[in-house]
Amino acid sequence: MANITLGGTPVETSGSLPKVGTQIKDFLLVATDMSTKSLTDFKGKKLVLNIFPSVNTSVCATSVRQFNTEANELDNTVVLCISRDLPFAQKQFCAAEGLDNVVMLSDFKTGQFGKDYGVMFTSGAFDALLSRSVVVADASGKVLYSEQVPETGEEPNYKAALEALLDE
């Protein structure tokens, strides 16, 4: 369980993020076309997992926009934006914003991703949503960087996350 806050109030999550040096965990998430995606779908690619509570909040939307911009500059890298939003809402957001350098994925069906990655809120106003986090993995699936933002209302450290890919 992580020590994080939401609006200054302590909240709990389901566990801890994958540690640097470990293998990224497999997942089953729903894409905006309602297909199921797993880690296999991104085999051989470097991954940035941008995890957040809801694309319909300002900080979450900002993180998707920022990673969309940054992803355009990255070789062999896919940015997966993961929340519990319905795929329809994720698709609508990207269409309205003109975002096409990220892959939106939803954990709405089971919440298993949130539990497996230790990012599901288990208390507070965002109970059952995903905490703002970033996990970066190399093309072999080894975790290079992980960050669970200590205050949910703050943005992740984009620079540190992306530098982990460059240092690889």
Coordinates of C-alpha atoms in Angstrom, one line a residue, residues 16-147:
S16 CA 2.8 -1.1 -4.6
L17 CA 3.9 -0.4 -8.1
P18 CA 6.2 -2.9 -9.8
K19 CA 9.8 -2.2 -8.8
V20 CA 12.6 -1.1 -11.1
G21 CA 14.4 -4.1 -12.5
T22 CA 11.4 -6.5 -12.3
Q23 CA 9.4 -7.7 -15.2
I24 CA 6.2 -5.8 -16.1
K25 CA 3.1 -7.8 -15.2
D26 CA 0.7 -9.0 -18.0
F27 CA -2.7 -7.4 -18.2
L28 CA -6.1 -7.6 -19.9
L29 CA -7.5 -4.1 -20.7
V30 CA -10.2 -2.9 -23.1
A31 CA -9.3 -0.6 -26.0
T32 CA -11.5 2.1 -27.4
D33 CA -12.7 -0.3 -30.1
M34 CA -13.8 -2.7 -27.3
S35 CA -11.1 -5.3 -28.2
T36 CA -9.1 -6.8 -25.3
K37 CA -5.4 -5.9 -25.2
S38 CA -2.6 -7.7 -23.3
L39 CA 1.1 -7.2 -22.9
T40 CA 1.6 -9.5 -25.9
D41 CA 0.0 -6.9 -28.2
F42 CA 2.9 -4.6 -27.4
K43 CA 5.7 -7.2 -27.5
G44 CA 9.1 -5.7 -28.5
K45 CA 8.0 -2.1 -27.8
K46 CA 9.2 0.1 -25.0
L47 CA 6.2 1.1 -22.9
V48 CA 5.1 4.1 -20.9
L49 CA 2.1 3.3 -18.8
N50 CA 0.4 6.6 -17.9
I51 CA -2.1 5.5 -15.2
F52 CA -4.7 7.9 -13.8
P53 CA -8.2 8.2 -12.2
S54 CA -10.3 9.7 -15.0
V55 CA -9.6 11.4 -18.3
N56 CA -12.4 13.8 -17.4
T57 CA -10.3 15.6 -14.8
S58 CA -7.9 18.4 -15.7
V59 CA -4.7 16.9 -14.4
C60 CA -5.4 13.5 -16.0
A61 CA -6.3 15.2 -19.3
T62 CA -3.0 17.2 -19.1
S63 CA -1.0 14.0 -18.6
V64 CA -2.6 12.4 -21.7
R65 CA -1.9 15.5 -23.8
Q66 CA 1.7 15.7 -22.5
F67 CA 2.5 12.1 -23.2
N68 CA 0.8 12.3 -26.6
T69 CA 3.2 15.2 -27.5
E70 CA 6.3 13.4 -26.1
A71 CA 5.4 10.1 -27.7
N72 CA 5.8 11.6 -31.1
E73 CA 9.6 11.9 -30.4
L74 CA 10.2 8.4 -29.1
D75 CA 11.4 5.5 -31.1
N76 CA 9.9 2.0 -30.7
T77 CA 7.8 3.3 -27.8
V78 CA 4.1 3.1 -27.1
V79 CA 2.3 5.2 -24.5
L80 CA -0.6 3.3 -22.8
C81 CA -3.0 5.7 -21.0
I82 CA -4.9 3.6 -18.5
S83 CA -7.9 4.4 -16.4
R84 CA -11.3 2.9 -15.4
D85 CA -13.1 5.3 -17.7
L86 CA -15.4 3.6 -20.2
P87 CA -13.7 3.1 -23.6
F88 CA -16.3 5.3 -25.2
A89 CA -15.3 8.3 -23.0
Q90 CA -11.6 7.7 -23.7
K91 CA -12.3 7.5 -27.5
Q92 CA -14.4 10.7 -27.4
F93 CA -11.7 12.6 -25.4
C94 CA -8.9 11.6 -27.9
A95 CA -11.1 12.5 -30.9
A96 CA -12.0 15.9 -29.4
E97 CA -8.4 16.6 -28.6
G98 CA -6.9 15.3 -31.8
L99 CA -4.7 12.9 -29.9
D100 CA -3.3 9.9 -31.9
N101 CA 0.1 9.1 -30.3
V102 CA -1.3 7.3 -27.3
V103 CA -3.3 4.1 -26.8
M104 CA -6.2 4.5 -24.5
L105 CA -7.0 1.4 -22.4
S106 CA -9.7 0.8 -19.8
D107 CA -9.7 -1.4 -16.6
F108 CA -13.5 -0.9 -16.3
K109 CA -14.5 -4.6 -16.5
T110 CA -12.7 -6.2 -13.6
G111 CA -10.3 -3.7 -12.0
Q112 CA -7.7 -6.5 -12.1
F113 CA -5.0 -4.2 -13.6
G114 CA -5.4 -1.8 -10.7
K115 CA -5.1 -4.5 -8.2
D116 CA -2.1 -6.2 -9.9
Y117 CA -0.2 -3.0 -10.3
G118 CA -1.1 -1.8 -6.8
V119 CA -2.7 1.4 -8.0
M120 CA -6.4 0.9 -7.2
F121 CA -7.7 3.3 -4.5
T122 CA -9.1 1.3 -1.6
S123 CA -10.3 4.3 0.3
G124 CA -11.4 7.9 -0.1
A125 CA -13.5 9.7 -2.7
F126 CA -11.8 7.9 -5.6
D127 CA -12.3 4.5 -4.1
A128 CA -11.9 1.8 -6.9
L129 CA -10.4 4.3 -9.4
L130 CA -6.6 4.2 -10.3
S131 CA -4.1 6.4 -8.6
R132 CA -1.9 8.7 -10.8
S133 CA 1.2 6.6 -11.6
V134 CA 3.7 6.0 -14.4
V135 CA 5.5 2.8 -15.2
V136 CA 8.2 2.7 -17.9
A137 CA 9.5 -0.6 -19.3
D138 CA 12.1 -1.5 -22.0
A139 CA 11.4 -3.6 -25.0
S140 CA 12.0 -6.8 -23.0
G141 CA 9.4 -5.8 -20.4
K142 CA 11.9 -4.8 -17.6
V143 CA 10.7 -2.0 -15.5
L144 CA 13.0 1.1 -15.9
Y145 CA 11.0 3.6 -13.9
S146 CA 8.0 3.7 -11.7
E147 CA 6.3 6.6 -9.9

